[in-house]
PDB file of C-alpha atoms in Angstrom:
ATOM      1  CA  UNK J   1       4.351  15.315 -14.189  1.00 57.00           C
ATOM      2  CA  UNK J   2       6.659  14.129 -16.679  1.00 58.00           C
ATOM      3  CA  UNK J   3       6.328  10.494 -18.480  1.00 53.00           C
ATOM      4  CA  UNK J   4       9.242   8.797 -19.930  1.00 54.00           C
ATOM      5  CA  UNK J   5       7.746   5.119 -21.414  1.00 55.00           C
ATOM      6  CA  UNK J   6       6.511   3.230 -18.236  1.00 74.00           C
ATOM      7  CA  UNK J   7       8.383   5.850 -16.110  1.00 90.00           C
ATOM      8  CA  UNK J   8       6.559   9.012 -14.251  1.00 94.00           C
ATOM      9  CA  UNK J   9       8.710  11.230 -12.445  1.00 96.00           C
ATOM     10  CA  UNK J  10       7.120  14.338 -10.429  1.00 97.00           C
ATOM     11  CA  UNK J  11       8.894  16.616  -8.079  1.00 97.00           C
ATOM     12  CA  UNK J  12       7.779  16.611  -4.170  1.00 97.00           C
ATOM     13  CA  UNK J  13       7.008  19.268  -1.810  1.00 96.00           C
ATOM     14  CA  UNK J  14       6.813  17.232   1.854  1.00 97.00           C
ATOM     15  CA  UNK J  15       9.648  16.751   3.963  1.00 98.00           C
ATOM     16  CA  UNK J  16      10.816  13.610   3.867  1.00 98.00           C
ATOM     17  CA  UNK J  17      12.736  11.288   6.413  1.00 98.00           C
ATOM     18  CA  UNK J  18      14.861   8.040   6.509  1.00 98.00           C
ATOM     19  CA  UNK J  19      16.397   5.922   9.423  1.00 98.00           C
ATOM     20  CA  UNK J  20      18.057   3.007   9.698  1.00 97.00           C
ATOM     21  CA  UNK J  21      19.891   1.675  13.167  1.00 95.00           C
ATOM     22  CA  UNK J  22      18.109   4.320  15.203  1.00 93.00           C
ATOM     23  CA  UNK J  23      20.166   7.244  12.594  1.00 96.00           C
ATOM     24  CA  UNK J  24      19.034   9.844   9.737  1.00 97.00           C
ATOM     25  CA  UNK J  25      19.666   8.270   6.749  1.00 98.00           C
ATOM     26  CA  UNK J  26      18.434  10.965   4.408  1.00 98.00           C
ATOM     27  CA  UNK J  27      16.217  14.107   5.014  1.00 98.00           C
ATOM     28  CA  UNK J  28      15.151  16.419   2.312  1.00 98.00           C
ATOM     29  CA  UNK J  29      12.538  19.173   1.124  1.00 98.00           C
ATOM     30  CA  UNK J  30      12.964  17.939  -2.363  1.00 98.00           C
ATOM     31  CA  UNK J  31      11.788  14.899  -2.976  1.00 98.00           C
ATOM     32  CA  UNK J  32      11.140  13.184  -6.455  1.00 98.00           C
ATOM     33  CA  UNK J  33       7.911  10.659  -6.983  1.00 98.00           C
ATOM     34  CA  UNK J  34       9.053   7.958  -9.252  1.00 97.00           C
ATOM     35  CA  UNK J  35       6.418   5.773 -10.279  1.00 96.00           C
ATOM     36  CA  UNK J  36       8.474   2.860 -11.315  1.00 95.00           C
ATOM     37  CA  UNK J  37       4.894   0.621 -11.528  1.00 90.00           C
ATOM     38  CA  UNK J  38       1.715   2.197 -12.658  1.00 87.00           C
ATOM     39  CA  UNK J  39       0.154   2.035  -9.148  1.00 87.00           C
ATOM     40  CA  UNK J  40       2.384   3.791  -6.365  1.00 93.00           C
ATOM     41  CA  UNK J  41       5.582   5.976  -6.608  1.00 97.00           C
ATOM     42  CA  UNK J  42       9.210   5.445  -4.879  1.00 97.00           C
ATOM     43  CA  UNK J  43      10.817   8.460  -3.528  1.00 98.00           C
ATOM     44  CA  UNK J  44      13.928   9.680  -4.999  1.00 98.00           C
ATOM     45  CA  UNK J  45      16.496  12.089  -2.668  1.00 98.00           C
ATOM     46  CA  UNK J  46      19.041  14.389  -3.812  1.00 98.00           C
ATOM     47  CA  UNK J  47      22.345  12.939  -3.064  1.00 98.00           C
ATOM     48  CA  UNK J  48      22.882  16.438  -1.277  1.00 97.00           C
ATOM     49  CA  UNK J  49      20.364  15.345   1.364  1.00 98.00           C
ATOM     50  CA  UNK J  50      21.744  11.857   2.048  1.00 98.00           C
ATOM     51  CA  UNK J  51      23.261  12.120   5.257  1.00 97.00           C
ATOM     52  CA  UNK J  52      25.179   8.681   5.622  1.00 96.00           C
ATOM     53  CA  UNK J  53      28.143   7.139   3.529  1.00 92.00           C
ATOM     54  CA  UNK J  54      27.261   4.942   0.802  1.00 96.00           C
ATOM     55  CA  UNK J  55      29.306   2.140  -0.110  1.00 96.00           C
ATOM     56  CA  UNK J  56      29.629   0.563  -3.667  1.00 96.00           C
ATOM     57  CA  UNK J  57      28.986  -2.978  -3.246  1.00 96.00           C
ATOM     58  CA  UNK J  58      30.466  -3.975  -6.944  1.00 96.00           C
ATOM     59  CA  UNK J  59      26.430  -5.193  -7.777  1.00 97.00           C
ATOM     60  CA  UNK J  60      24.926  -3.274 -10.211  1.00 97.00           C
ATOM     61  CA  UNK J  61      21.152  -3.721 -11.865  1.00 97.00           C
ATOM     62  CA  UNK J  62      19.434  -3.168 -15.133  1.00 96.00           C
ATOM     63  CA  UNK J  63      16.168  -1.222 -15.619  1.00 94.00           C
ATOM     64  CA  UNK J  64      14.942  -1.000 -19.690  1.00 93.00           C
ATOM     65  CA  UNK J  65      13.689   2.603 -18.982  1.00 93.00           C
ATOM     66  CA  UNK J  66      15.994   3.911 -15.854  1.00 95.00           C
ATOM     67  CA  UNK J  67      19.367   2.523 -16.812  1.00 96.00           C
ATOM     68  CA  UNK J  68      22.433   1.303 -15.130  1.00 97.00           C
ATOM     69  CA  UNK J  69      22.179   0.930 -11.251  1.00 98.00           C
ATOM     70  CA  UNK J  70      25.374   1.094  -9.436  1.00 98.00           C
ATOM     71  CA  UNK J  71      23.834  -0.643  -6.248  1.00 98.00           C
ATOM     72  CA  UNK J  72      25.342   0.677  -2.680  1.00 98.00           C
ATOM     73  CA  UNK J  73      25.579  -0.704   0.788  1.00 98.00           C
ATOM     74  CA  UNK J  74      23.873   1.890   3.548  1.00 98.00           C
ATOM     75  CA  UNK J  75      25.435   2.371   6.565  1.00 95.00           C
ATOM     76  CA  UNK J  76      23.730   3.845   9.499  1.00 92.00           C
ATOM     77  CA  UNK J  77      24.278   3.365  13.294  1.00 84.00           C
ATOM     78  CA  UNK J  78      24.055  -0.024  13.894  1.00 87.00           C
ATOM     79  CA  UNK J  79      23.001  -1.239  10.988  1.00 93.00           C
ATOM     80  CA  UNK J  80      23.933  -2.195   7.527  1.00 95.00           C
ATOM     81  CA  UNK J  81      22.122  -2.713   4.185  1.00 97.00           C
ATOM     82  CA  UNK J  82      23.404  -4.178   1.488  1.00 97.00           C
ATOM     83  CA  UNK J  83      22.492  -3.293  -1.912  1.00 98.00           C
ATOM     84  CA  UNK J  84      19.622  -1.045  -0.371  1.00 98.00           C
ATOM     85  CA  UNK J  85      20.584   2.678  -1.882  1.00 98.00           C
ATOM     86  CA  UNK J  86      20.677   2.817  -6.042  1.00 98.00           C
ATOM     87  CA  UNK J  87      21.969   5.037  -8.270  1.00 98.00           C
ATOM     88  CA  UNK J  88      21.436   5.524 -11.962  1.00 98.00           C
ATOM     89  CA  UNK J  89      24.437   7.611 -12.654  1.00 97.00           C
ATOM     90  CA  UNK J  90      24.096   7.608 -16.321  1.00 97.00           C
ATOM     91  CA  UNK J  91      20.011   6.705 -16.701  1.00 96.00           C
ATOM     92  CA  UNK J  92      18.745   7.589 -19.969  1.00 95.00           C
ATOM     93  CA  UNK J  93      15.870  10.037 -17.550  1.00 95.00           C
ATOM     94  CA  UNK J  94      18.568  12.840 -16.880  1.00 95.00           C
ATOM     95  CA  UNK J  95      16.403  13.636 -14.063  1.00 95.00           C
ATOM     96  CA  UNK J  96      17.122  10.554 -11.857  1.00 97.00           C
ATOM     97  CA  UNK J  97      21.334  10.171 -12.769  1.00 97.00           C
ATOM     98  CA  UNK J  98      22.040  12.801  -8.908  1.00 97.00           C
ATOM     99  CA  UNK J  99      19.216  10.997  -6.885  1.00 98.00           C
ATOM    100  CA  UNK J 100      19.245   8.404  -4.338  1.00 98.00           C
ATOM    101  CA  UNK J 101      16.750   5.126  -3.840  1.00 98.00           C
ATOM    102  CA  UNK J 102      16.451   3.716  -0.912  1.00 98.00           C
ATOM    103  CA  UNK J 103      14.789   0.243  -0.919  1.00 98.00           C
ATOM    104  CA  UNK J 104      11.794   1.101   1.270  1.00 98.00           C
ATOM    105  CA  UNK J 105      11.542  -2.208   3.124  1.00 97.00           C
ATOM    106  CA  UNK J 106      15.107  -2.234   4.200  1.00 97.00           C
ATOM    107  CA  UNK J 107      15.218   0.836   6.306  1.00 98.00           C
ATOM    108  CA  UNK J 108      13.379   0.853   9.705  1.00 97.00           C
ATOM    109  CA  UNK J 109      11.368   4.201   9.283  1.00 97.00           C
ATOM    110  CA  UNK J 110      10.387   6.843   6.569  1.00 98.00           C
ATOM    111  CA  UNK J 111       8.664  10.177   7.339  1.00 98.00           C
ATOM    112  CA  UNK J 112       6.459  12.376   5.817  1.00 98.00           C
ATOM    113  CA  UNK J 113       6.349  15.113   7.828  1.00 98.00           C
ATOM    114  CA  UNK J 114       6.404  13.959  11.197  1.00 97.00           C
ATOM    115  CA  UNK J 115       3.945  10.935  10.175  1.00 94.00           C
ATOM    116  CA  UNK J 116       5.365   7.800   9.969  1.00 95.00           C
ATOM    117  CA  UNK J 117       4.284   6.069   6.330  1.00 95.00           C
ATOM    118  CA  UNK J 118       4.235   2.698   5.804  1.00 94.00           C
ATOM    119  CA  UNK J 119       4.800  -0.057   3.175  1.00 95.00           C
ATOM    120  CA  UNK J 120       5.307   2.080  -0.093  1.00 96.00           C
ATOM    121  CA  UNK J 121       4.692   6.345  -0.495  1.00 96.00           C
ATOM    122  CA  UNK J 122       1.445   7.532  -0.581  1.00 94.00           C
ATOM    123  CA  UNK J 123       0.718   8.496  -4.114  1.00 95.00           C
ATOM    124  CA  UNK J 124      -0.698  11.918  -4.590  1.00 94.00           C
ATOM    125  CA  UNK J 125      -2.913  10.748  -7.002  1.00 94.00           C
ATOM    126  CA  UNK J 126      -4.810   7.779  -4.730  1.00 94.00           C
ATOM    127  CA  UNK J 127      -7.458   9.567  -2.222  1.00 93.00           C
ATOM    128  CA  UNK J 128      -9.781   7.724   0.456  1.00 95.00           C
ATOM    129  CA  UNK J 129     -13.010   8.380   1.039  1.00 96.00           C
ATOM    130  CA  UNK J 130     -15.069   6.539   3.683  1.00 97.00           C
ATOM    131  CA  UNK J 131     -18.567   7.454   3.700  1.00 98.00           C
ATOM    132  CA  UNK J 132     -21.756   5.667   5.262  1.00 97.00           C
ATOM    133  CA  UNK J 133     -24.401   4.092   3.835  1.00 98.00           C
ATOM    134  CA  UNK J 134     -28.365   2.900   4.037  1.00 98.00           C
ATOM    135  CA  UNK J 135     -27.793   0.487   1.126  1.00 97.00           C
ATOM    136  CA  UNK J 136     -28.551  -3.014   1.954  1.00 98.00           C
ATOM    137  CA  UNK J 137     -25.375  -5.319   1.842  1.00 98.00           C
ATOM    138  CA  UNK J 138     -25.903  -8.850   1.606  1.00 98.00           C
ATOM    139  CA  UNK J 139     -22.997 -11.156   1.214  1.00 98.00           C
ATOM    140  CA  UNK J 140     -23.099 -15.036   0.208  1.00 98.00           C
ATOM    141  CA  UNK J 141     -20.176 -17.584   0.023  1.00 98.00           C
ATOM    142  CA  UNK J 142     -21.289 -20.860  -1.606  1.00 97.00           C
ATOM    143  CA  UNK J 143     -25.273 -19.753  -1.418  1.00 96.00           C
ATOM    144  CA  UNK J 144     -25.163 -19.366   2.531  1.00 98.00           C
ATOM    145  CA  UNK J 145     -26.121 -15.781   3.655  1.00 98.00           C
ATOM    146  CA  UNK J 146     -22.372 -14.793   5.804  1.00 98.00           C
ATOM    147  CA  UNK J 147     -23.486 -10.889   6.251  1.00 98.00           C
ATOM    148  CA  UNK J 148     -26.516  -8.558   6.030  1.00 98.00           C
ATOM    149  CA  UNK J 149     -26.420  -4.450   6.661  1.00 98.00           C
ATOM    150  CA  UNK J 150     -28.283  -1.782   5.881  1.00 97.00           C
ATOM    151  CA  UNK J 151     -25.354   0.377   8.089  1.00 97.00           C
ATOM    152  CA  UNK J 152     -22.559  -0.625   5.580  1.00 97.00           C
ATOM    153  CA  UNK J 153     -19.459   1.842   5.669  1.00 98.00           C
ATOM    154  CA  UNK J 154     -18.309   2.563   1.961  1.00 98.00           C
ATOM    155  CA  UNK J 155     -14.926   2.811   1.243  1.00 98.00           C
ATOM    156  CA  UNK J 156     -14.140   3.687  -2.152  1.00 97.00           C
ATOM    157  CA  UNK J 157     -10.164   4.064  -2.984  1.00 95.00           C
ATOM    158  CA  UNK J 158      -8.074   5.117  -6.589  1.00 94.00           C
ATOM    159  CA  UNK J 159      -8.058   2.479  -8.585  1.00 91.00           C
ATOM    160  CA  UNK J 160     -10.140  -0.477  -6.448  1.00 93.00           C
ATOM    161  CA  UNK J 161     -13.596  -1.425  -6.133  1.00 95.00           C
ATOM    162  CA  UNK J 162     -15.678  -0.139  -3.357  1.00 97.00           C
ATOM    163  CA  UNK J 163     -15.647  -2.129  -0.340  1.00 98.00           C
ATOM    164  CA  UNK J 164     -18.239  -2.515   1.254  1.00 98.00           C
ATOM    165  CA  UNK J 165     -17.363  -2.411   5.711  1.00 98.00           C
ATOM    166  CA  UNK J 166     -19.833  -4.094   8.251  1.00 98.00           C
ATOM    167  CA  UNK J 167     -20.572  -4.063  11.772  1.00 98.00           C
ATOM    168  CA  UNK J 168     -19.844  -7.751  13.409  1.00 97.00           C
ATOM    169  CA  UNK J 169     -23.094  -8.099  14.831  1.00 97.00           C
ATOM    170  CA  UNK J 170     -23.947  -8.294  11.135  1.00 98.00           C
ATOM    171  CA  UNK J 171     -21.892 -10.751  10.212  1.00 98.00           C
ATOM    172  CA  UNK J 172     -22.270 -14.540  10.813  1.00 98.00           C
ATOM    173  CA  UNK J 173     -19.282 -15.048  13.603  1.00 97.00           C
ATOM    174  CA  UNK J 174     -19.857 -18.019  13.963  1.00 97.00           C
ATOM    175  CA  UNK J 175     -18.625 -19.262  10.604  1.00 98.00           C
ATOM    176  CA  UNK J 176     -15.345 -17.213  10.932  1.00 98.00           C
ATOM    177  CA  UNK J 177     -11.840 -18.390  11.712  1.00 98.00           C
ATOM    178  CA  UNK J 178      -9.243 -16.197  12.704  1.00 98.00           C
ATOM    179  CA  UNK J 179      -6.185 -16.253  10.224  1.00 98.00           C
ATOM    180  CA  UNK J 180      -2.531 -15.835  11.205  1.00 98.00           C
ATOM    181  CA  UNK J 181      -2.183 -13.196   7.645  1.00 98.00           C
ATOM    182  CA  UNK J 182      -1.411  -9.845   8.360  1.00 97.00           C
ATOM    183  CA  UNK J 183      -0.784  -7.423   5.627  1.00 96.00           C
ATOM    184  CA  UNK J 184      -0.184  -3.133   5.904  1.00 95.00           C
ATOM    185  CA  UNK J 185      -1.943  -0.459   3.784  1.00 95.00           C
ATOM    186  CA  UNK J 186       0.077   2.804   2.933  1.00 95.00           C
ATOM    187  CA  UNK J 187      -3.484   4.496   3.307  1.00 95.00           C
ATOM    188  CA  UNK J 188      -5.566   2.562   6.049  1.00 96.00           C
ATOM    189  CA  UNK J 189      -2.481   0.513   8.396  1.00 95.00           C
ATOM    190  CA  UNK J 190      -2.157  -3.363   9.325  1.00 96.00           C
ATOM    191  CA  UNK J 191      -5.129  -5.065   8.572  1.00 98.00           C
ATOM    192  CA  UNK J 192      -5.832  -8.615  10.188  1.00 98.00           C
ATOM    193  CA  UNK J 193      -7.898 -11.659   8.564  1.00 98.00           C
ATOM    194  CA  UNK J 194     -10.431 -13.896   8.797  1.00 98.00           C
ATOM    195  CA  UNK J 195     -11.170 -17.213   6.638  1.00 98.00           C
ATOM    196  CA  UNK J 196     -14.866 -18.529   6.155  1.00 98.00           C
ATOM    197  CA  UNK J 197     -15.983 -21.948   6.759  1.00 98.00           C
ATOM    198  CA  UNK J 198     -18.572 -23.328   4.768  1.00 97.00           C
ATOM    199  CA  UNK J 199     -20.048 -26.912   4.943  1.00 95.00           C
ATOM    200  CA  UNK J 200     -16.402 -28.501   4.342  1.00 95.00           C
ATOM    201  CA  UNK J 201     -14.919 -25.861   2.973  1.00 97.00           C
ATOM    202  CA  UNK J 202     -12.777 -22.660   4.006  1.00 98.00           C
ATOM    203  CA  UNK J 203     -12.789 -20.205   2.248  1.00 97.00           C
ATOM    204  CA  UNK J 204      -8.896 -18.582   3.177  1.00 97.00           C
ATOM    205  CA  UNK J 205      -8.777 -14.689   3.799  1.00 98.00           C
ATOM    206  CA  UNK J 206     -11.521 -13.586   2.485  1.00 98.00           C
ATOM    207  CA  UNK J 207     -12.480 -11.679   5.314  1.00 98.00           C
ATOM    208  CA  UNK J 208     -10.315  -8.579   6.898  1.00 98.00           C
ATOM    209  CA  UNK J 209     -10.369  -5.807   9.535  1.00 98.00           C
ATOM    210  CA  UNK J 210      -8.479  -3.209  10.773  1.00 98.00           C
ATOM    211  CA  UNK J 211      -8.728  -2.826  14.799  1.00 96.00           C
ATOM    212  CA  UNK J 212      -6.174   0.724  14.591  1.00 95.00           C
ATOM    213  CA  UNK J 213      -6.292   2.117  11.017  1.00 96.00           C
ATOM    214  CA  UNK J 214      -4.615   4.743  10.112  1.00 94.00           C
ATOM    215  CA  UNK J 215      -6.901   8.748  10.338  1.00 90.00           C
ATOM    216  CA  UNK J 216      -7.438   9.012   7.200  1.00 87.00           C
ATOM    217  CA  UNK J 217      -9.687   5.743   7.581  1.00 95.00           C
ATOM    218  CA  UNK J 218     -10.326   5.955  11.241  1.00 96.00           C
ATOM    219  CA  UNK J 219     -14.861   5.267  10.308  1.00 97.00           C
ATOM    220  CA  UNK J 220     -13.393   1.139   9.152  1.00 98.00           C
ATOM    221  CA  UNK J 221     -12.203   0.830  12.641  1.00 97.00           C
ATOM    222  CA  UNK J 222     -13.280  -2.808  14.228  1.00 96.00           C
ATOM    223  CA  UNK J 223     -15.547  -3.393  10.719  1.00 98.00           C
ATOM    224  CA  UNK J 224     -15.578  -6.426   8.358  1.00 98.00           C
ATOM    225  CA  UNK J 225     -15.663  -6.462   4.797  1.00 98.00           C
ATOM    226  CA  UNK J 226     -15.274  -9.432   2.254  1.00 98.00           C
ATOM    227  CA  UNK J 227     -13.050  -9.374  -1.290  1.00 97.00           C
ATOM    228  CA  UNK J 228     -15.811  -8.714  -3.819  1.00 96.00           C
ATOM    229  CA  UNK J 229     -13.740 -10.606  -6.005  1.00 97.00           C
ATOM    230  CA  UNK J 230     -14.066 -14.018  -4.335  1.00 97.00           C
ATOM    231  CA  UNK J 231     -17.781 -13.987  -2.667  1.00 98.00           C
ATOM    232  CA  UNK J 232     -21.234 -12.871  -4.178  1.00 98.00           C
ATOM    233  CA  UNK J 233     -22.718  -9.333  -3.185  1.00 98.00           C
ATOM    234  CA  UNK J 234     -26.015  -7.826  -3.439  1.00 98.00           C
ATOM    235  CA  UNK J 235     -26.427  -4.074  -3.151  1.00 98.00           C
ATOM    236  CA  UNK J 236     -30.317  -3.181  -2.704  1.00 98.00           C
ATOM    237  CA  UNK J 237     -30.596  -6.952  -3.713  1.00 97.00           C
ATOM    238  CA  UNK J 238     -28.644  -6.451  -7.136  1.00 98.00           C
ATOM    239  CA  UNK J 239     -26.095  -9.199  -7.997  1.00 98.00           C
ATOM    240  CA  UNK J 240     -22.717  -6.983  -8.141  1.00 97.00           C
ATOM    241  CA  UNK J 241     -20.351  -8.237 -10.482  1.00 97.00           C
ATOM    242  CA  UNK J 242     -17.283  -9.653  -9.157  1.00 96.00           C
ATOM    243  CA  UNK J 243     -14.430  -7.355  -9.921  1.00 94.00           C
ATOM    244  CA  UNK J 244     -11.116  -8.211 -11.976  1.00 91.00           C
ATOM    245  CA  UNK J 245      -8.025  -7.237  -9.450  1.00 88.00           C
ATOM    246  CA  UNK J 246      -5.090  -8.590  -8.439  1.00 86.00           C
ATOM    247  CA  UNK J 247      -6.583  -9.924  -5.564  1.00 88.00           C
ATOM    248  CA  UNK J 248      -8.869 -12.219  -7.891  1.00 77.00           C
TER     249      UNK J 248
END
């Protein structure tokens, strides 16, 4: 891996795919992690393997460590993107000036393989491991007992605290309220949500579950589990600390 100031840049070895308007966009054997932010990548394709026309849309954008963008419109089937494909033709990173970025969100489908990915690409450097416990889990909001399990599911991920999963017939149903928030993993799918009544008070998305995650954390399926950040949790009847995330 190579690190230029906040920029990593690491060559790929999956084959990767892009559509937009039901058309290949882009399909290559070489693609090119860029992590742009210190916690996932972008990929990067080789303008050889873009299989559409770009379009200069006369919009350009600045980047301190990548450069000049010349910012393109992508056409593909029915569709059209504006601005969605960037270039850095003349980026300080001479590794980046012949490659292509496609604003994830704006196309309708990326690849890896022939597994659809979802919301940003998987960093090869975040793994998931899911792995069941005897502990006993124990989780308060405001002092009331909402959860109790001594059949927790672990799930400890790169870079977050462990979450801790429980069975619903451990959990106090009753002072759940479904939420309309839905919000996609790259590593575990589209998880739903939960907020927590207390007394007078609710307690918004504190709660979340995944009814259809993705393989890789297939053992979470149809559990709960609660931000550590925002409720108290006792592990073997230990006060654990909230954690400091972005979620806090």
């Amino acid at each position: 891996m190579q690190a230029r100031g906040r920029v990593k840049i690491e060559p790929g070895t999956r084959r990767v795919r892009v559509y937009l308007g039901g058309a290949l966009v882009a399909d290559t054997l070489a693609p090119v992690y860029v992590w742009e932010v210190p916690y996932y990548p972008a990929y990067y394709i080789p303008r050889a393997d873009v299989k559409v026309e770009l379009i200069a849309s006369g919009n350009t954008d600045h980047s301190p460590s990548r450069g000049e963008a010349t910012l393109y419109t992508v056409k593909s089937g029915d569709k059209e993107a504006v601005d969605a494909a960037r270039i850095y033709h003349d980026s300080p990173l001479e590794e980046l000036r012949d490659l292509v970025r496609f604003d994830f969100a704006a196309m309708d489908a990326w690849f890896e393989e022939d597994e659809e990915i979802y919301v940003h690409p998987r960093s090869p450097y975040t793994r998931v491991d899911v792995l069941g416990s005897s502990r006993h889990v124990r989780v308060e909001i405001d002092g009331v007992t909402v959860a109790e399990s001594a059949n927790a599911r672990l799930l400890f991920e790169t870079g977050l605290p462990t979450r801790y999963y429980l069975p619903k017939t451990a959990v106090r149903m009753d002072l759940l309220e479904p939420s309309s928030t839905h919000t996609a993993c790259p590593y575990k799918g589209e998880a739903s949500y939960y907020s927590v009544r207390v007394g007078d008070k609710l307690h918004e998305d504190v709660v979340w579950y995944y009814d259809t995650p993705l393989p890789e954390s297939q053992k979470v399926a149809g559990l709960v589990a609660f931000y550590n950040e925002k409720v108290d949790t006792f592990v073997d009847g230990v006060l654990q600390p909230r954690p400091k995330t972005h979620f806090s």
